Amino acid sequence: MTKWKKNLLVGAVVAGALAPWLTGVTEANEPGIIEFNPAEVSRILSHGPWPMNWSPDPSNRVSGSTHAVDLGERLFFDEKLSVKENVSCGTCHVAEYNWTDGVKRNQGQAMVDRNTPTLMNMRHHRWFALDGAADSLWAQSMRPIVDPRELASNATHVAQYVRKDADLSCRYEKTFGVSPAKQDDETVLVGVGKVMAAFQETLVTEFTPFDQFRDALARGDKAAAALYPRDAKRGLQIFVGKGNCSTCHTGPMFTNGEFHDVGVSHFIDGDSKKVDGGRHDGIKKLMASKFNLLGPYNDDTTRATAIKTTHVKPEHRNFGEFKVPSLRNVGYTGPYMHSGEMLTLDQVVRHYSDLNVDRLHADGESLLKPLKLTQRESADLVAFLQSLNMDRAPPWRGKEYANPPCVLNARAAADDTYAP
Amino acid sequence: MCGFREIILCGLMVLAPIARAADPLPIFDAHVHYSQEAWERMPPKEAIALLRKAGVTRALVSSTNDDGNQKLFAEAPDLILPSLRTYRTRSDMGTWFRDEGVATYLQERLKKYRYAAIGEFHVYGADVDAPVARLVVQLAKQYKLFLHAHTDVDGVERIFRQDPAARVLWAHSGFERPEKVREMLRKHKSLWSDLAFRNDHAASGKLDADWRAAFMEFPDRFMVGTDTYTAERWHYVVEHANWSRGWMTDLPRDVAERIAYKNGNAVFGSMLKP
């Protein structure tokens, strides 16, 4: 049988399986029942299942290690990594705020230019930071440490601190099998980035009301599907239909992981003399970084992880593009947009509803058109977005550890039992 | 033979062309917009300073509405070549070619101000034959202006059917492949191509082979352009000029100079002289 015939057959079987469900779901004569057509159903199903499968990052040899996760979490909340010992990664990435901070822009040693992105589900991303200036989570984890506006630290300070603190030094050796005293400063800084990445890889959002509905749809469970609120269903229909939202906010992560210009001003702080180049600047930073996946610190001997980086080149359209955010837990990640200029999801929806096409290139983001939503449609879209939230805000995490002091022993490697 | 002073003089004479070759290429920017948000955020003095900082020696500029253009021209008539856009507001973009109000607007502006071109306007295929689009082709003929057309191959053909003597600057080279651009340039002797908002001709300072062939076949018919379609993009003018200079080093110097600025000067240079 030829390949296309096989595809046709598979398609027919899938359509046949969905048909009874569709006629069952639609129940168009009943008031208030939301009708989803086959294309909509297909799009809805593409947003799951959740959680996604994951395997450790080959570019980070301690990805998935329990020792690395433990050390990474300690360092994540450790203000002593900053030169002034006053700021940690946890200053801006706060668990209860879905690992962001709830403010427009935050301040380390100085005010930064962009809104703090959430760390949730970072393990599923391809590019990191709003401009994609890093191609791995471990490389990204080092950038705020050395950014003068954030921790304002450097490799020497970080390495000396890890070496001098006996407990951290012990945990470092347990993780990497080598004492930080035997490594140069830069290698230790990279090690710190890698354990922090291992920690962040454990931050995953939970099952949501949308996932319950999506899975009910997948298995044809009408009773379970009926529990999903009607306004969220109407909003979902806009999301996968006339809103075209799911074209960029794709898949179980609700992001294509790429960069787009959605017509948001990228002057910094409204100052006409300062502009945020977004993805264009990010690519230049990425290519200039010795910590990118093309460099010597990539632990992936096959270099398959670096293929994406070899293909990236700055283009004119990248100027003013920012990363498409995941929408999981979006209700907990405001303010919104790269600069945090929109405080609520209502404002975000209004932005797309009244989109200013003057700000878009005629041959650029051709999908983007003003949605011209009614008040009810806007409210429905927000209701759908809120259904992407976990039922509870992420629980508190901080710098209190019950673990006993680190002891190096021969069983260290065998104790490393983390299973993703 | 050179004595001591002569040695120095001879040395300077030898070095002079090298120094000239190393100078950054001047840029004729054929695709600049200075629309309302830009002029509200960036007064003409600042905008002109940015162009000069980029080494832009002349620029074909249009704005929505045209008032911004006039402000900029008044600030630097040596640098700015105004082009009359067919939009009073951006919302005219998809409808202007059938809008009698636009026709009146254009005729009034042409009577009142001096221009080098009409455009950049967006129109595709059969819409080029719509009444106001036809009028624009006729107005360009009447006032001896260029047409800066953001259009497809069919659109270019229709313009030349309306006026075989029209002079057309093809915005973005129609986003066509270089083979098609060459075909069009061969066919139409008064068609020029701008390279604005395109990256496919060069990456990392190296030219694409097909585009190189196009530039070598038609060294007199290409120009570069930044396309400042938002106010923020004015801060990209310097970056764009440097990027252009980068890939032009992969061309013979004389071809690079023509694409960088000489073509623009040759085509538009005599227009709007005081």
Short mmCIF file of C-alpha atoms in Angstrom, two decimals, chain B residues 22-225:
data_model
loop_
_atom_site.label_atom_id
_atom_site.label_comp_id
_atom_site.label_asym_id
_atom_site.label_seq_id
_atom_site.Cartn_x
_atom_site.Cartn_y
_atom_site.Cartn_z
CA ALA B 22 38.19 51.26 3.05
CA ASP B 23 35.83 54.20 3.64
CA PRO B 24 32.34 53.11 4.53
CA LEU B 25 30.12 53.17 1.47
CA PRO B 26 27.62 56.01 1.36
CA ILE B 27 24.08 54.70 1.24
CA PHE B 28 21.15 55.81 -0.88
CA ASP B 29 18.24 54.45 1.17
CA ALA B 30 15.39 53.90 -1.27
CA HIS B 31 12.79 52.73 1.23
CA VAL B 32 12.16 54.98 4.22
CA HIS B 33 8.85 55.81 5.89
CA TYR B 34 8.33 58.65 8.33
CA SER B 35 4.79 58.11 9.46
CA GLN B 36 2.80 59.77 12.17
CA GLU B 37 4.05 57.74 15.12
CA ALA B 38 7.61 58.31 13.94
CA TRP B 39 7.31 62.06 13.62
CA GLU B 40 5.48 62.32 16.93
CA ARG B 41 8.20 60.36 18.70
CA MET B 42 11.19 61.48 16.69
CA PRO B 43 11.28 65.10 15.54
CA PRO B 44 12.78 65.77 12.09
CA LYS B 45 16.13 66.86 13.53
CA GLU B 46 16.55 63.53 15.32
CA ALA B 47 15.44 61.53 12.30
CA ILE B 48 17.87 63.35 10.03
CA ALA B 49 20.66 62.85 12.57
CA LEU B 50 19.99 59.09 12.52
CA LEU B 51 20.16 58.99 8.73
CA ARG B 52 23.42 60.93 8.70
CA LYS B 53 24.85 58.72 11.45
CA ALA B 54 24.11 55.71 9.22
CA GLY B 55 25.99 57.31 6.34
CA VAL B 56 22.80 57.72 4.34
CA THR B 57 23.48 60.48 1.85
CA ARG B 58 20.04 60.50 0.23
CA ALA B 59 16.77 58.79 1.05
CA LEU B 60 13.50 58.25 -0.77
CA VAL B 61 10.96 58.89 1.97
CA SER B 62 7.20 58.57 2.21
CA SER B 63 4.86 59.00 5.12
CA THR B 64 1.28 58.38 6.17
CA ASN B 65 -0.03 61.00 5.98
CA ASP B 66 2.26 63.11 3.86
CA ASP B 67 2.77 65.85 6.44
CA GLY B 68 5.66 63.99 8.05
CA ASN B 69 7.40 63.83 4.73
CA GLN B 70 7.18 67.56 4.27
CA LYS B 71 8.54 68.21 7.76
CA LEU B 72 11.51 65.97 7.02
CA PHE B 73 12.12 67.52 3.59
CA ALA B 74 12.08 70.99 5.09
CA GLU B 75 14.69 69.93 7.60
CA ALA B 76 17.13 68.42 5.08
CA PRO B 77 16.33 69.09 1.41
CA ASP B 78 19.83 67.89 0.50
CA LEU B 79 19.06 64.45 1.93
CA ILE B 80 15.35 63.81 1.56
CA LEU B 81 13.57 62.90 -1.66
CA PRO B 82 9.85 62.98 -0.83
CA SER B 83 7.60 60.35 -2.32
CA LEU B 84 3.84 60.85 -2.12
CA ARG B 85 2.11 57.97 -0.41
CA THR B 86 -1.40 57.06 -1.51
CA TYR B 87 -2.61 56.75 2.07
CA ARG B 88 -4.11 59.47 4.22
CA THR B 89 -4.22 56.89 7.03
CA ARG B 90 -2.90 53.34 7.06
CA SER B 91 -6.45 52.09 6.69
CA ASP B 92 -6.34 53.31 3.06
CA MET B 93 -3.79 50.60 2.28
CA GLY B 94 -6.28 47.98 1.12
CA THR B 95 -8.79 50.31 -0.57
CA TRP B 96 -6.97 53.37 -1.93
CA PHE B 97 -7.02 52.19 -5.55
CA ARG B 98 -10.82 52.53 -5.67
CA ASP B 99 -11.20 55.53 -3.38
CA GLU B 100 -12.05 58.81 -5.11
CA GLY B 101 -11.17 60.64 -1.92
CA VAL B 102 -7.60 59.41 -2.32
CA ALA B 103 -7.59 60.65 -5.91
CA THR B 104 -8.53 64.15 -4.78
CA TYR B 105 -5.99 64.05 -1.97
CA LEU B 106 -3.16 63.05 -4.34
CA GLN B 107 -4.00 65.73 -6.89
CA GLU B 108 -4.08 68.42 -4.22
CA ARG B 109 -0.72 67.33 -2.77
CA LEU B 110 0.92 67.17 -6.17
CA LYS B 111 -0.16 70.71 -6.94
CA LYS B 112 1.13 71.97 -3.62
CA TYR B 113 4.43 70.10 -3.06
CA ARG B 114 7.36 68.69 -5.00
CA TYR B 115 8.04 64.95 -5.14
CA ALA B 116 10.40 62.44 -6.67
CA ALA B 117 7.90 59.58 -6.73
CA ILE B 118 4.44 58.37 -5.87
CA GLY B 119 4.49 55.47 -3.38
CA GLU B 120 5.26 53.26 -1.72
CA PHE B 121 1.77 51.96 -2.46
CA HIS B 122 0.46 48.41 -2.10
CA VAL B 123 -1.60 47.02 -4.94
CA TYR B 124 -1.68 43.59 -6.55
CA GLY B 125 -2.75 42.02 -9.83
CA ALA B 126 -5.96 43.26 -11.39
CA ASP B 127 -6.37 46.02 -8.79
CA VAL B 128 -3.65 47.91 -10.68
CA ASP B 129 -6.33 48.53 -13.29
CA ALA B 130 -8.75 49.99 -10.72
CA PRO B 131 -9.63 53.65 -11.36
CA VAL B 132 -7.45 55.37 -8.75
CA ALA B 133 -4.48 53.09 -9.43
CA ARG B 134 -4.77 54.01 -13.11
CA LEU B 135 -4.92 57.66 -12.14
CA VAL B 136 -1.72 57.27 -10.14
CA VAL B 137 0.10 55.89 -13.17
CA GLN B 138 -1.15 58.85 -15.20
CA LEU B 139 -0.21 61.37 -12.50
CA ALA B 140 3.30 59.91 -12.39
CA LYS B 141 3.53 60.42 -16.15
CA GLN B 142 2.14 63.94 -15.95
CA TYR B 143 4.48 65.05 -13.15
CA LYS B 144 7.45 62.96 -14.40
CA LEU B 145 7.63 60.95 -11.20
CA PHE B 146 8.68 57.44 -10.31
CA LEU B 147 6.22 54.86 -9.08
CA HIS B 148 7.36 53.07 -5.93
CA ALA B 149 5.17 50.01 -6.24
CA HIS B 150 4.75 47.23 -3.69
CA THR B 151 3.21 44.80 -6.13
CA ASP B 152 3.51 41.39 -7.76
CA VAL B 153 4.72 40.44 -11.22
CA ASP B 154 1.24 40.83 -12.66
CA GLY B 155 1.00 44.28 -11.10
CA VAL B 156 4.27 45.39 -12.68
CA GLU B 157 3.11 44.13 -16.06
CA ARG B 158 -0.17 46.01 -15.76
CA ILE B 159 1.60 49.27 -14.88
CA PHE B 160 3.76 48.99 -17.98
CA ARG B 161 0.74 48.16 -20.12
CA GLN B 162 -0.87 51.39 -18.90
CA ASP B 163 2.29 53.40 -19.53
CA PRO B 164 5.17 51.67 -21.30
CA ALA B 165 7.38 54.64 -20.42
CA ALA B 166 6.61 54.49 -16.70
CA ARG B 167 9.58 54.45 -14.34
CA VAL B 168 8.99 51.93 -11.58
CA LEU B 169 10.93 51.19 -8.42
CA TRP B 170 9.74 47.71 -7.47
CA ALA B 171 9.47 47.63 -3.68
CA HIS B 172 11.13 44.57 -2.14
CA SER B 173 11.71 43.32 -5.72
CA GLY B 174 8.22 41.93 -5.27
CA PHE B 175 9.62 39.35 -2.81
CA GLU B 176 10.32 37.35 -5.96
CA ARG B 177 13.13 34.88 -6.54
CA PRO B 178 16.21 36.38 -8.21
CA GLU B 179 15.56 34.49 -11.47
CA LYS B 180 12.17 36.14 -11.80
CA VAL B 181 13.58 39.55 -10.86
CA ARG B 182 16.21 39.19 -13.59
CA GLU B 183 13.52 38.20 -16.07
CA MET B 184 11.52 41.31 -15.22
CA LEU B 185 14.54 43.60 -15.38
CA ARG B 186 15.44 42.17 -18.80
CA LYS B 187 11.92 42.76 -20.03
CA HIS B 188 11.39 46.25 -18.62
CA LYS B 189 14.21 48.74 -19.13
CA SER B 190 12.67 51.34 -16.82
CA LEU B 191 12.18 48.99 -13.88
CA TRP B 192 14.43 49.23 -10.82
CA SER B 193 14.36 46.95 -7.80
CA ASP B 194 14.74 47.73 -4.11
CA LEU B 195 15.94 45.09 -1.69
CA ALA B 196 14.15 46.34 1.42
CA PHE B 197 13.09 43.86 4.13
CA ARG B 198 14.80 40.99 2.34
CA ASN B 199 17.54 38.77 3.67
CA ASP B 200 17.62 36.05 1.08
CA HIS B 201 20.31 37.72 -1.02
CA ALA B 202 22.95 37.60 1.70
CA ALA B 203 23.82 35.91 4.98
CA SER B 204 26.85 36.46 7.20
CA GLY B 205 28.32 38.89 4.67
CA LYS B 206 28.15 36.39 1.81
CA LEU B 207 25.97 36.68 -1.28
CA ASP B 208 23.58 34.05 -2.51
CA ALA B 209 24.87 32.81 -5.89
CA ASP B 210 21.63 33.50 -7.75
CA TRP B 211 21.39 36.99 -6.38
CA ARG B 212 25.03 37.64 -7.20
CA ALA B 213 24.25 36.74 -10.81
CA ALA B 214 21.33 39.21 -10.73
CA PHE B 215 23.51 42.01 -9.35
CA MET B 216 26.26 41.32 -11.87
CA GLU B 217 23.82 41.27 -14.78
CA PHE B 218 22.02 44.42 -13.64
CA PRO B 219 24.46 46.44 -11.53
CA ASP B 220 22.55 49.63 -12.43
CA ARG B 221 19.10 48.48 -11.39
CA PHE B 222 19.22 47.65 -7.66
CA MET B 223 19.00 49.83 -4.57
CA VAL B 224 18.91 49.09 -0.84
CA GLY B 225 16.28 50.23 1.66
#
